[in-house]
mmCIF file of C-alpha atoms in Angstrom:
data_model
loop_
_atom_site.group_PDB
_atom_site.id
_atom_site.type_symbol
_atom_site.label_atom_id
_atom_site.label_comp_id
_atom_site.label_asym_id
_atom_site.label_seq_id
_atom_site.Cartn_x
_atom_site.Cartn_y
_atom_site.Cartn_z
ATOM 1 C CA GLN A 716 31.914 -6.714 -6.850
ATOM 2 C CA SER A 717 29.316 -8.696 -8.810
ATOM 3 C CA ALA A 718 25.797 -9.160 -7.523
ATOM 4 C CA LEU A 719 24.934 -12.524 -6.034
ATOM 5 C CA THR A 720 22.979 -14.820 -8.333
ATOM 6 C CA GLN A 721 19.358 -15.590 -7.537
ATOM 7 C CA PRO A 722 16.638 -17.139 -9.699
ATOM 8 C CA PRO A 723 14.385 -14.400 -11.099
ATOM 9 C CA SER A 724 11.258 -16.134 -9.906
ATOM 10 C CA ALA A 725 9.947 -18.852 -7.645
ATOM 11 C CA SER A 726 6.454 -20.043 -6.868
ATOM 12 C CA GLY A 727 4.420 -22.386 -4.776
ATOM 13 C CA SER A 728 0.880 -23.057 -3.655
ATOM 14 C CA PRO A 729 -0.407 -22.142 -0.199
ATOM 15 C CA GLY A 730 0.905 -24.576 2.381
ATOM 16 C CA GLN A 731 3.787 -25.747 0.230
ATOM 17 C CA SER A 732 7.478 -25.054 0.730
ATOM 18 C CA VAL A 733 9.708 -23.133 -1.607
ATOM 19 C CA THR A 734 13.475 -22.634 -1.558
ATOM 20 C CA ILE A 735 15.305 -19.692 -3.071
ATOM 21 C CA SER A 736 19.009 -19.977 -3.781
ATOM 22 C CA CYS A 737 21.699 -17.305 -3.611
ATOM 23 C CA THR A 738 24.992 -18.136 -5.262
ATOM 24 C CA GLY A 739 28.142 -16.180 -4.714
ATOM 25 C CA THR A 740 31.817 -16.980 -4.647
ATOM 26 C CA SER A 741 34.481 -18.115 -2.232
ATOM 27 C CA SER A 742 35.147 -14.426 -1.558
ATOM 28 C CA ASP A 743 31.699 -13.624 -0.226
ATOM 29 C CA VAL A 744 29.034 -16.242 0.573
ATOM 30 C CA GLY A 745 31.584 -19.020 0.769
ATOM 31 C CA ASP A 746 33.941 -17.155 3.061
ATOM 32 C CA TYR A 747 31.672 -15.451 5.580
ATOM 33 C CA ASN A 748 28.631 -16.318 7.643
ATOM 34 C CA TYR A 749 27.227 -12.816 7.231
ATOM 35 C CA VAL A 750 24.514 -13.864 4.799
ATOM 36 C CA SER A 751 21.136 -12.197 5.173
ATOM 37 C CA TRP A 752 17.751 -12.391 3.492
ATOM 38 C CA TYR A 753 15.273 -9.558 2.972
ATOM 39 C CA GLN A 754 11.610 -9.506 2.041
ATOM 40 C CA GLN A 755 10.310 -6.547 0.079
ATOM 41 C CA HIS A 756 6.669 -5.965 -0.731
ATOM 42 C CA PRO A 757 5.832 -3.537 -3.568
ATOM 43 C CA GLY A 758 6.386 0.056 -2.550
ATOM 44 C CA LYS A 759 7.764 -0.941 0.837
ATOM 45 C CA ALA A 760 11.186 -0.954 2.442
ATOM 46 C CA PRO A 761 13.057 -4.250 2.719
ATOM 47 C CA LYS A 762 12.531 -6.256 5.894
ATOM 48 C CA LEU A 763 15.227 -8.438 7.423
ATOM 49 C CA MET A 764 14.064 -12.063 7.547
ATOM 50 C CA ILE A 765 17.285 -14.008 8.150
ATOM 51 C CA TYR A 766 20.734 -12.925 9.303
ATOM 52 C CA GLU A 767 24.049 -14.699 9.810
ATOM 53 C CA VAL A 768 22.903 -17.471 7.462
ATOM 54 C CA SER A 769 20.185 -18.985 9.616
ATOM 55 C CA LYS A 770 19.160 -16.685 12.471
ATOM 56 C CA ARG A 771 15.701 -15.165 12.594
ATOM 57 C CA PRO A 772 15.056 -11.695 14.025
ATOM 58 C CA SER A 773 12.374 -11.403 16.634
ATOM 59 C CA GLY A 774 8.942 -11.425 15.056
ATOM 60 C CA VAL A 775 9.847 -13.325 11.910
ATOM 61 C CA PRO A 776 7.797 -16.522 11.641
ATOM 62 C CA ASP A 777 9.688 -19.789 11.992
ATOM 63 C CA ARG A 778 8.324 -20.730 8.568
ATOM 64 C CA PHE A 779 11.345 -18.838 7.270
ATOM 65 C CA SER A 780 14.681 -20.601 7.517
ATOM 66 C CA GLY A 781 18.140 -20.152 6.054
ATOM 67 C CA SER A 782 21.118 -22.339 5.316
ATOM 68 C CA LYS A 783 24.391 -22.335 3.441
ATOM 69 C CA SER A 784 26.516 -24.847 1.639
ATOM 70 C CA GLY A 785 29.742 -23.750 0.048
ATOM 71 C CA ASN A 786 29.171 -20.679 -2.075
ATOM 72 C CA THR A 787 25.388 -21.008 -2.082
ATOM 73 C CA ALA A 788 22.946 -19.829 0.552
ATOM 74 C CA SER A 789 19.292 -20.750 0.603
ATOM 75 C CA LEU A 790 16.073 -19.359 2.016
ATOM 76 C CA THR A 791 13.230 -21.798 2.597
ATOM 77 C CA VAL A 792 9.689 -20.651 3.184
ATOM 78 C CA SER A 793 7.522 -23.421 4.571
ATOM 79 C CA GLY A 794 3.745 -23.426 4.784
ATOM 80 C CA LEU A 795 3.453 -20.711 2.148
ATOM 81 C CA GLN A 796 0.916 -17.997 2.836
ATOM 82 C CA ALA A 797 -0.495 -15.354 0.539
ATOM 83 C CA GLU A 798 1.355 -12.610 2.399
ATOM 84 C CA ASP A 799 4.681 -14.261 1.597
ATOM 85 C CA GLU A 800 4.330 -13.095 -1.983
ATOM 86 C CA ALA A 801 7.094 -10.524 -2.373
ATOM 87 C CA ASP A 802 10.587 -9.948 -3.700
ATOM 88 C CA TYR A 803 13.392 -11.591 -1.764
ATOM 89 C CA TYR A 804 16.995 -10.462 -1.724
ATOM 90 C CA CYS A 805 20.043 -12.079 -0.214
ATOM 91 C CA SER A 806 23.133 -10.196 0.872
ATOM 92 C CA SER A 807 26.597 -11.117 2.011
ATOM 93 C CA TYR A 808 29.659 -9.476 3.434
ATOM 94 C CA ALA A 809 32.175 -9.624 0.613
ATOM 95 C CA GLY A 810 35.395 -8.769 2.366
ATOM 96 C CA SER A 811 37.408 -5.592 1.875
ATOM 97 C CA ASP A 812 34.663 -3.730 3.713
ATOM 98 C CA ASN A 813 32.047 -4.385 1.032
ATOM 99 C CA VAL A 814 28.540 -5.761 1.063
ATOM 100 C CA VAL A 815 26.936 -7.357 -1.972
ATOM 101 C CA PHE A 816 23.255 -8.021 -2.610
ATOM 102 C CA GLY A 817 21.598 -10.608 -4.766
ATOM 103 C CA VAL A 818 19.645 -9.651 -7.881
ATOM 104 C CA GLY A 819 16.372 -10.565 -6.232
ATOM 105 C CA THR A 820 13.730 -13.277 -6.624
ATOM 106 C CA LYS A 821 10.042 -12.668 -7.115
ATOM 107 C CA LEU A 822 8.092 -15.192 -5.063
ATOM 108 C CA THR A 823 4.571 -15.879 -6.287
ATOM 109 C CA VAL A 824 2.016 -17.722 -4.191
ATOM 110 C CA LEU A 825 -0.208 -19.507 -6.667
ATOM 111 C CA GLU B 130 10.583 1.014 17.975
ATOM 112 C CA VAL B 131 13.395 1.803 15.570
ATOM 113 C CA GLN B 132 12.509 4.645 13.222
ATOM 114 C CA LEU B 133 14.622 5.977 10.385
ATOM 115 C CA VAL B 134 13.405 8.893 8.308
ATOM 116 C CA GLU B 135 15.269 9.925 5.183
ATOM 117 C CA SER B 136 15.031 13.311 3.516
ATOM 118 C CA GLY B 137 16.797 15.462 0.969
ATOM 119 C CA GLY B 138 15.979 13.649 -2.239
ATOM 120 C CA GLY B 139 14.779 15.402 -5.363
ATOM 121 C CA LEU B 140 15.312 16.104 -9.044
ATOM 122 C CA ILE B 141 18.798 17.236 -9.865
ATOM 123 C CA LYS B 142 20.902 17.714 -13.009
ATOM 124 C CA PRO B 143 23.927 15.598 -13.898
ATOM 125 C CA GLY B 144 27.101 16.895 -12.307
ATOM 126 C CA GLU B 145 25.310 18.626 -9.457
ATOM 127 C CA SER B 146 25.412 17.805 -5.746
ATOM 128 C CA LEU B 147 22.847 16.714 -3.184
ATOM 129 C CA ARG B 148 22.931 15.875 0.523
ATOM 130 C CA LEU B 149 20.686 13.218 1.980
ATOM 131 C CA SER B 150 19.801 13.086 5.662
ATOM 132 C CA CYS B 151 18.491 10.352 7.898
ATOM 133 C CA THR B 152 17.112 11.004 11.356
ATOM 134 C CA ALA B 153 17.044 8.073 13.751
ATOM 135 C CA SER B 154 14.986 7.367 16.845
ATOM 136 C CA GLY B 155 14.021 4.427 19.026
ATOM 137 C CA PHE B 156 17.567 3.222 19.659
ATOM 138 C CA THR B 157 20.927 4.535 20.829
ATOM 139 C CA PHE B 158 22.199 5.889 17.531
ATOM 140 C CA SER B 159 25.783 6.283 18.716
ATOM 141 C CA ASP B 160 26.045 2.542 19.415
ATOM 142 C CA TYR B 161 25.462 1.421 15.842
ATOM 143 C CA SER B 162 27.099 1.463 12.468
ATOM 144 C CA MET B 163 24.861 2.883 9.775
ATOM 145 C CA THR B 164 24.567 2.296 6.069
ATOM 146 C CA TRP B 165 23.036 3.626 2.856
ATOM 147 C CA VAL B 166 21.505 1.246 0.321
ATOM 148 C CA ARG B 167 19.923 2.319 -2.950
ATOM 149 C CA GLN B 168 17.439 0.817 -5.352
ATOM 150 C CA ALA B 169 17.126 2.054 -8.909
ATOM 151 C CA PRO B 170 13.554 2.083 -10.263
ATOM 152 C CA GLY B 171 12.433 -1.477 -10.902
ATOM 153 C CA LYS B 172 15.850 -2.851 -9.957
ATOM 154 C CA GLY B 173 17.505 -4.628 -7.064
ATOM 155 C CA LEU B 174 19.258 -3.401 -3.944
ATOM 156 C CA GLU B 175 22.771 -1.963 -4.058
ATOM 157 C CA TRP B 176 24.920 -1.254 -1.019
ATOM 158 C CA VAL B 177 26.315 2.279 -1.216
ATOM 159 C CA SER B 178 28.220 3.142 1.950
ATOM 160 C CA SER B 179 28.645 2.345 5.640
ATOM 161 C CA ILE B 180 30.062 4.197 8.632
ATOM 162 C CA HIS B 181 31.166 2.924 12.005
ATOM 163 C CA TYR B 182 29.404 4.095 15.156
ATOM 164 C CA ASN B 183 32.261 6.466 15.977
ATOM 165 C CA SER B 184 32.913 7.633 12.383
ATOM 166 C CA ARG B 185 36.388 6.142 12.605
ATOM 167 C CA SER B 186 35.838 4.008 9.529
ATOM 168 C CA LYS B 187 33.860 4.666 6.391
ATOM 169 C CA TYR B 188 33.327 2.338 3.455
ATOM 170 C CA TYR B 189 32.076 2.911 -0.074
ATOM 171 C CA ALA B 190 30.977 0.902 -3.073
ATOM 172 C CA ASP B 191 33.302 1.292 -6.039
ATOM 173 C CA SER B 192 30.468 2.909 -7.997
ATOM 174 C CA VAL B 193 30.385 5.920 -5.667
ATOM 175 C CA LYS B 194 33.905 6.065 -4.277
ATOM 176 C CA GLY B 195 35.390 9.526 -4.663
ATOM 177 C CA ARG B 196 31.998 11.131 -5.332
ATOM 178 C CA PHE B 197 29.950 10.313 -2.231
ATOM 179 C CA THR B 198 30.827 10.998 1.407
ATOM 180 C CA ILE B 199 29.077 9.446 4.373
ATOM 181 C CA PHE B 200 29.115 11.149 7.763
ATOM 182 C CA ARG B 201 27.101 11.284 10.929
ATOM 183 C CA ASP B 202 26.289 13.487 13.894
ATOM 184 C CA ASN B 203 25.683 11.303 16.917
ATOM 185 C CA ALA B 204 24.525 14.287 18.982
ATOM 186 C CA LYS B 205 21.692 14.757 16.495
ATOM 187 C CA SER B 206 21.116 11.026 15.846
ATOM 188 C CA SER B 207 21.555 11.796 12.187
ATOM 189 C CA LEU B 208 23.249 10.186 9.232
ATOM 190 C CA TYR B 209 24.147 11.963 6.022
ATOM 191 C CA LEU B 210 25.230 11.193 2.482
ATOM 192 C CA GLN B 211 26.882 13.960 0.506
ATOM 193 C CA MET B 212 26.591 13.128 -3.169
ATOM 194 C CA ASN B 213 28.707 15.043 -5.669
ATOM 195 C CA SER B 214 29.148 14.767 -9.431
ATOM 196 C CA LEU B 215 25.845 12.991 -9.725
ATOM 197 C CA ARG B 216 25.165 10.830 -12.757
ATOM 198 C CA ALA B 217 22.006 9.485 -14.347
ATOM 199 C CA GLU B 218 22.891 6.031 -12.997
ATOM 200 C CA ASP B 219 22.694 7.380 -9.444
ATOM 201 C CA THR B 220 18.941 7.734 -9.874
ATOM 202 C CA ALA B 221 17.423 5.577 -7.162
ATOM 203 C CA LEU B 222 15.493 5.357 -3.944
ATOM 204 C CA TYR B 223 18.073 5.783 -1.185
ATOM 205 C CA TYR B 224 17.490 3.899 2.030
ATOM 206 C CA CYS B 225 19.111 4.593 5.359
ATOM 207 C CA ALA B 226 19.570 1.495 7.519
ATOM 208 C CA ARG B 227 20.954 0.548 10.894
ATOM 209 C CA GLU B 228 23.727 -2.007 10.549
ATOM 210 C CA VAL B 229 24.850 -4.856 12.762
ATOM 211 C CA TRP B 230 27.834 -6.884 11.591
ATOM 212 C CA TRP B 231 27.441 -5.920 7.937
ATOM 213 C CA THR B 232 23.717 -6.605 8.098
ATOM 214 C CA PRO B 233 21.260 -3.731 7.586
ATOM 215 C CA ASP B 234 18.617 -4.746 10.110
ATOM 216 C CA SER B 235 16.197 -1.807 10.206
ATOM 217 C CA TRP B 236 15.386 0.370 7.223
ATOM 218 C CA GLY B 237 13.776 3.715 6.569
ATOM 219 C CA GLN B 238 11.223 4.277 3.830
ATOM 220 C CA GLY B 239 13.724 5.881 1.491
ATOM 221 C CA THR B 240 14.155 9.177 -0.322
ATOM 222 C CA LEU B 241 14.077 9.374 -4.111
ATOM 223 C CA VAL B 242 16.939 10.912 -6.038
ATOM 224 C CA THR B 243 16.397 11.577 -9.731
ATOM 225 C CA VAL B 244 19.336 12.731 -11.822
ATOM 226 C CA SER B 245 18.182 14.071 -15.151
ATOM 227 C CA SER B 246 18.817 17.024 -17.403
#
């Protein structure tokens, strides 16, 4: 199973919005609504930010939102804050009892 | 509060075996599927293995199938990963995570496995 494709980097100024894409195939992202997004700060464990494409766990700010169109999922961070600077990973159920992660995107707040 | 604490990592030679453990608290362990995810140094996340709440089903990434075995002890709220025939490419930080519908939703801090001669 190949890793999902994400841009290596993304950036935005405080207060702006940034969108990170996650492209898979019709066998994973395109076929299931089990797409999640994780935030990982350096030296820390990943934190779930979005699950089932667009749902936010309790405690995650509503500045974080998710969507999907075809084989591509997206994470949008609105009203960027300094603490949003981190690595972001998407994941998807890939059928045949497999999960696949994206390669990760480094978000920089300028 | 969900807490997951991994242990058992270390420096090990290629071909040798190692068992990782994960002790859970703050939730009813026996109600949840559990998963292992690893992260090689400076690299991205890789799903390794998952196990149903009742151990009835176990799933593995192709990269570890036949070498790694996942199991759990619900009475001890513990998850394990038996890793055999270790290779240099298995070097990674191994995370234990609670899983809900193929989504790891709570993660431990990880235990580092280094495979080197």
